[in-house]
Tab-separated table of C-alpha atoms and ligand atoms in Angstrom:
chain	number	residue	atom	x	y	z
A	1	UNK	CA	-0.144	0.088	-0.044
A	2	UNK	CA	1.431	3.277	-1.001
A	3	UNK	CA	1.750	5.594	1.956
A	4	UNK	CA	-0.293	8.542	1.744
A	5	UNK	CA	1.658	11.920	1.429
A	6	UNK	CA	0.577	14.870	2.480
A	7	UNK	CA	0.062	17.791	0.024
A	8	UNK	CA	1.176	21.237	0.356
A	9	UNK	CA	-0.116	24.280	-1.195
A	10	UNK	CA	2.025	27.631	-1.056
A	11	UNK	CA	0.071	30.877	-1.411
A	12	UNK	CA	2.422	33.739	-1.178
A	13	UNK	CA	1.780	37.701	-1.983
A	14	UNK	CA	1.776	41.018	-1.034
A	15	UNK	CA	-0.632	42.541	2.050
A	16	UNK	CA	-3.982	43.030	0.430
A	17	UNK	CA	-4.046	40.662	-2.306
A	18	UNK	CA	-6.510	38.523	-1.168
A	19	UNK	CA	-4.429	35.479	-0.311
A	20	UNK	CA	-6.188	34.636	3.063
A	21	UNK	CA	-9.520	34.850	1.560
A	22	UNK	CA	-8.436	32.408	-1.302
A	23	UNK	CA	-6.611	30.208	1.406
A	24	UNK	CA	-9.417	30.118	3.621
A	25	UNK	CA	-11.859	29.402	1.040
A	26	UNK	CA	-9.747	27.024	-1.388
A	27	UNK	CA	-8.657	24.799	2.087
A	28	UNK	CA	-12.093	23.464	2.639
A	29	UNK	CA	-12.550	22.582	-0.902
A	30	UNK	CA	-10.099	20.435	-1.129
A	31	UNK	CA	-10.162	19.274	2.498
A	32	UNK	CA	-6.637	20.410	3.357
A	33	UNK	CA	-6.005	22.717	6.503
A	34	UNK	CA	-5.335	26.303	6.010
A	35	UNK	CA	-2.365	27.808	8.033
A	36	UNK	CA	-1.898	31.412	8.049
A	37	UNK	CA	1.828	32.348	8.890
A	38	UNK	CA	0.844	36.113	8.992
A	39	UNK	CA	-0.732	34.975	12.248
A	40	UNK	CA	2.099	33.646	13.514
A	41	UNK	CA	4.206	36.599	13.026
A	42	UNK	CA	1.379	38.626	14.094
A	43	UNK	CA	0.688	36.435	17.400
A	44	UNK	CA	4.320	36.529	18.176
A	45	UNK	CA	4.422	40.521	18.248
A	46	UNK	CA	1.351	40.321	20.453
A	47	UNK	CA	2.900	38.280	23.443
A	48	UNK	CA	5.867	40.581	23.035
A	49	UNK	CA	4.178	43.645	23.478
A	50	UNK	CA	2.295	42.237	26.321
A	51	UNK	CA	5.546	40.590	27.813
A	52	UNK	CA	7.251	44.329	27.662
A	53	UNK	CA	9.522	42.561	25.546
A	54	UNK	CA	11.618	45.272	23.110
A	55	UNK	CA	10.684	44.407	19.637
A	56	UNK	CA	14.073	45.521	18.642
A	57	UNK	CA	15.538	42.821	20.916
A	58	UNK	CA	15.796	39.752	17.914
A	59	UNK	CA	17.045	37.310	20.620
A	60	UNK	CA	14.493	37.880	23.107
A	61	UNK	CA	11.903	37.765	20.532
A	62	UNK	CA	13.115	34.126	19.213
A	63	UNK	CA	12.909	33.153	22.652
A	64	UNK	CA	9.422	33.775	22.656
A	65	UNK	CA	8.930	31.385	19.919
A	66	UNK	CA	8.982	27.639	21.954
A	67	UNK	CA	6.155	29.600	23.883
A	68	UNK	CA	3.870	29.831	20.867
A	69	UNK	CA	0.964	27.361	20.796
A	70	UNK	CA	-1.244	28.471	18.051
A	71	UNK	CA	-4.004	26.841	15.974
A	72	UNK	CA	-6.372	27.666	13.798
A	73	UNK	CA	-9.998	27.062	13.572
A	74	UNK	CA	-12.670	27.896	10.385
A	75	UNK	CA	-15.529	30.130	11.387
A	76	UNK	CA	-18.081	31.052	8.679
A	77	UNK	CA	-16.449	33.981	7.176
A	78	UNK	CA	-13.418	33.916	8.724
A	79	UNK	CA	-10.488	31.881	10.147
A	80	UNK	CA	-10.193	32.276	14.138
A	81	UNK	CA	-6.784	32.383	15.821
A	82	UNK	CA	-5.818	30.702	19.015
A	83	UNK	CA	-2.626	31.431	21.136
A	84	UNK	CA	-3.508	28.504	23.491
A	85	UNK	CA	-6.926	28.668	24.479
A	86	UNK	CA	-7.197	32.167	23.825
A	87	UNK	CA	-8.770	33.434	20.867
A	88	UNK	CA	-6.661	36.645	19.309
A	89	UNK	CA	-7.988	36.861	15.796
A	90	UNK	CA	-9.004	40.601	15.828
A	91	UNK	CA	-6.185	41.629	18.422
A	92	UNK	CA	-3.795	40.587	16.222
A	93	UNK	CA	-5.265	42.396	13.040
A	94	UNK	CA	-5.722	45.879	14.464
A	95	UNK	CA	-3.628	48.488	12.662
A	96	UNK	CA	-1.527	49.459	15.520
A	97	UNK	CA	-0.086	45.746	15.852
A	98	UNK	CA	0.251	45.565	12.212
A	99	UNK	CA	2.568	48.322	11.867
A	100	UNK	CA	4.727	46.660	14.525
A	101	UNK	CA	4.853	43.088	12.898
A	102	UNK	CA	8.203	44.503	10.589
A	103	UNK	CA	10.268	43.713	13.616
A	104	UNK	CA	9.651	40.029	13.930
A	105	UNK	CA	9.426	39.778	9.798
A	106	UNK	CA	12.734	41.262	9.595
A	107	UNK	CA	14.293	39.190	11.962
A	108	UNK	CA	16.616	36.552	10.586
A	109	UNK	CA	16.704	35.220	14.274
A	110	UNK	CA	13.031	35.267	14.654
A	111	UNK	CA	12.693	33.554	11.006
A	112	UNK	CA	14.700	30.785	11.556
A	113	UNK	CA	13.003	29.907	14.756
A	114	UNK	CA	9.850	29.836	13.117
A	115	UNK	CA	10.437	27.510	10.406
A	116	UNK	CA	9.910	24.052	12.322
A	117	UNK	CA	6.654	25.495	13.692
A	118	UNK	CA	5.549	26.518	9.939
A	119	UNK	CA	6.775	22.833	8.647
A	120	UNK	CA	5.069	21.317	11.662
A	121	UNK	CA	1.521	21.771	10.602
A	122	UNK	CA	2.216	19.816	7.398
A	123	UNK	CA	3.182	16.279	9.365
A	124	UNK	CA	-0.390	15.647	9.913
A	125	UNK	CA	-2.315	17.422	7.329
A	126	UNK	CA	-2.074	18.384	3.695
A	127	UNK	CA	-2.231	22.111	4.083
A	128	UNK	CA	-2.697	25.281	2.021
A	129	UNK	CA	-0.129	27.537	3.633
A	130	UNK	CA	-0.044	31.309	3.058
A	131	UNK	CA	2.199	33.876	3.700
A	132	UNK	CA	5.241	35.502	2.254
A	133	UNK	CA	7.759	32.930	1.443
A	134	UNK	CA	6.152	29.649	1.790
A	135	UNK	CA	7.006	28.615	-1.646
A	136	UNK	CA	10.713	29.917	-1.464
A	137	UNK	CA	11.978	29.169	2.010
A	138	UNK	CA	9.509	27.372	4.189
A	139	UNK	CA	8.492	24.869	1.237
A	140	UNK	CA	10.731	25.220	-1.516
A	141	UNK	CA	9.442	21.824	-2.838
A	142	UNK	CA	5.286	22.338	-2.427
A	143	UNK	CA	3.347	20.503	-4.566
A	144	UNK	CA	1.603	23.350	-5.939
A	145	UNK	CA	2.650	27.615	-5.410
A	146	UNK	CA	0.613	30.585	-6.126
A	147	UNK	CA	1.830	33.722	-6.255
A	148	UNK	CA	-1.164	36.352	-5.661
A	149	UNK	CA	-0.828	39.965	-6.791
A	150	UNK	CA	-3.104	43.057	-7.269
A	151	UNK	CA	-2.363	46.478	-7.831
A	152	UNK	CA	-1.885	48.708	-4.872
A	153	UNK	CA	-4.831	50.769	-5.063
A	154	UNK	CA	-7.334	47.667	-5.260
A	155	UNK	CA	-4.928	45.858	-2.579
A	156	UNK	CA	-5.399	48.857	-0.067
A	157	UNK	CA	-9.293	49.011	-0.793
A	158	UNK	CA	-9.765	45.738	0.059
A	159	UNK	CA	-8.090	45.870	3.484
A	160	UNK	CA	-9.656	49.372	3.812
A	161	UNK	CA	-13.479	48.124	3.545
A	162	UNK	CA	-12.447	44.835	6.076
A	163	UNK	CA	-11.225	47.162	8.679
A	164	UNK	CA	-14.269	49.318	8.340
A	165	UNK	CA	-16.422	46.345	8.496
A	166	UNK	CA	-14.667	45.831	11.958
A	167	UNK	CA	-15.545	49.231	13.313
A	168	UNK	CA	-11.613	50.466	12.940
A	169	UNK	CA	-11.430	54.140	12.362
A	170	UNK	CA	-8.626	54.446	9.791
A	171	UNK	CA	-8.786	56.125	6.437
A	172	UNK	CA	-7.941	54.766	3.017
A	173	UNK	CA	-4.722	57.102	2.782
A	174	UNK	CA	-3.552	55.396	5.794
A	175	UNK	CA	-4.073	52.071	4.990
A	176	UNK	CA	-2.616	52.383	1.580
A	177	UNK	CA	0.743	54.312	3.323
A	178	UNK	CA	0.593	51.018	5.631
A	179	UNK	CA	0.603	48.589	3.081
A	180	UNK	CA	3.193	50.709	0.843
A	181	UNK	CA	5.253	50.333	3.784
A	182	UNK	CA	5.181	46.862	4.497
A	183	UNK	CA	5.451	45.816	0.990
A	184	UNK	CA	8.617	47.524	1.139
A	185	UNK	CA	9.630	46.090	3.962
A	186	UNK	CA	8.870	42.669	2.907
A	187	UNK	CA	10.654	43.098	-0.448
A	188	UNK	CA	13.805	44.910	0.586
A	189	UNK	CA	14.563	42.909	3.781
A	190	UNK	CA	17.666	40.471	3.294
A	191	UNK	CA	16.149	37.110	5.043
A	192	UNK	CA	13.276	35.824	3.046
A	193	UNK	CA	12.038	38.654	0.901
A	194	UNK	CA	8.970	38.804	-0.872
A	195	UNK	CA	9.244	37.195	-4.578
A	196	UNK	CA	7.421	35.182	-6.559
A	197	UNK	CA	9.285	31.489	-7.028
A	198	UNK	CA	10.423	30.521	-10.122
A	199	UNK	CA	7.979	27.780	-10.188
A	200	UNK	CA	5.210	30.232	-8.933
A	201	UNK	CA	1.475	30.632	-10.852
A	202	UNK	CA	1.189	34.261	-10.753
A	203	UNK	CA	-2.394	35.044	-10.441
A	204	UNK	CA	-3.453	38.787	-10.729
A	205	UNK	CA	-6.506	38.712	-8.006
A	206	UNK	CA	-7.853	42.201	-9.386
A	207	UNK	CA	-9.174	40.518	-12.402
A	208	UNK	CA	-11.527	38.210	-10.391
A	209	UNK	CA	-14.533	38.672	-7.885
A	210	UNK	CA	-14.002	36.566	-4.496
A	211	UNK	CA	-15.946	33.333	-6.036
A	212	UNK	CA	-13.922	33.691	-9.364
A	213	UNK	CA	-10.841	33.461	-7.888
A	214	UNK	CA	-11.723	30.542	-5.912
A	215	UNK	CA	-12.933	28.884	-8.600
A	216	UNK	CA	-9.838	29.486	-11.004
A	217	UNK	CA	-7.368	28.420	-8.366
A	218	UNK	CA	-9.446	25.120	-7.533
A	219	UNK	CA	-9.441	24.327	-11.023
A	220	UNK	CA	-5.615	24.809	-11.330
A	221	UNK	CA	-5.103	22.830	-7.911
A	222	UNK	CA	-7.295	19.845	-9.360
A	223	UNK	CA	-5.711	19.931	-12.593
A	224	UNK	CA	-2.283	19.603	-11.205
A	225	UNK	CA	-2.810	17.798	-7.832
A	226	UNK	CA	-4.174	13.894	-7.213
A	227	UNK	CA	-6.945	15.192	-4.482
A	228	UNK	CA	-8.097	12.400	-2.436
A	229	UNK	CA	-11.339	11.293	-2.802
A	230	UNK	CA	-13.690	12.525	-0.215
A	231	UNK	CA	-13.109	16.226	-1.008
A	232	UNK	CA	-15.958	16.968	-3.076
A	233	UNK	CA	-16.085	18.922	-6.134
A	234	UNK	CA	-18.120	22.072	-5.017
A	235	UNK	CA	-19.861	24.355	-7.232
B	301	CDP	O1	-2.777	39.778	5.912
B	301	CDP	P1	-1.439	40.713	5.147
B	301	CDP	O2	-1.368	40.222	3.822
B	301	CDP	O3	-1.758	42.179	5.494
B	301	CDP	O4	-0.565	40.543	6.280
B	301	CDP	P2	-0.114	38.463	6.941
B	301	CDP	O5	-0.083	37.525	5.958
B	301	CDP	O6	-1.098	38.714	8.273
B	301	CDP	O7	1.391	39.258	7.427
B	301	CDP	C1	1.762	40.315	8.479
B	301	CDP	C2	3.101	40.838	8.190
B	301	CDP	O8	4.074	39.400	8.398
B	301	CDP	C3	3.499	40.821	6.885
B	301	CDP	O9	3.642	42.206	6.377
B	301	CDP	C4	5.180	40.353	6.761
B	301	CDP	O10	6.088	41.247	7.336
B	301	CDP	C5	5.026	39.196	7.756
B	301	CDP	N1	5.050	38.048	7.407
B	301	CDP	C6	6.147	37.017	7.171
B	301	CDP	O11	7.281	38.004	6.851
B	301	CDP	N2	6.447	36.040	6.173
B	301	CDP	C7	5.067	35.242	6.519
B	301	CDP	N3	5.318	34.000	5.896
B	301	CDP	C8	3.894	35.988	6.777
B	301	CDP	C9	3.938	37.110	7.119
């Protein structure tokens, strides 16, 4: 009997490109676990702030990694993030915290420490894993790699609408400025910069509505991967 291998779909791309929505909706369609690695960097930042740890102190940040106990639960319209028993989904996405995540993201020590944790999610499940460096660093041998992108204007608008819906008081200009800064940090950093893997399929998410995008991704997944029976085709 052939051993069942877990499969890995990597989804990378800049802020607001629709990665999270795509991954969240795609994963159940193929019966994979959705892993949002941005939530890991965000939760680490939250714990550091709450522990009064200097975000500039790479050693201290990396020392928090073994304490991370992150899990994900799919709710109807979003993914819930837990740190131990505590749900942190909203806190980790507020704009103040978002503006601080670059400390953890830019640190080679932190990125190194987070590698085993990210890979461990694929030990027991097939995964749709989204982030910035999944196809390049975390799973360079992923079965399938997507790089989702869209023009800055539409990415900023998408994120602004999400934040509005949560009642955050923030202007579109502020969101655009934040994303420009994060894109620059993510693209320019020395360690694991944001870029499409050579073998990634680049998708311009500005060309689709959400349903259309997920259908397109699912179509590609089913054409390239053997999806085990039981993951029903939905339409
Ligand atoms: O949701 P959004 O795309 O705005 O961000 P995210 O995916 O939650 O990631 C938040 C931040 O974490 C990003 O701006 C990156 O700096 C960092 N990150 C990273 O460096 N590597 C990853 N694999 C995932 C996130």
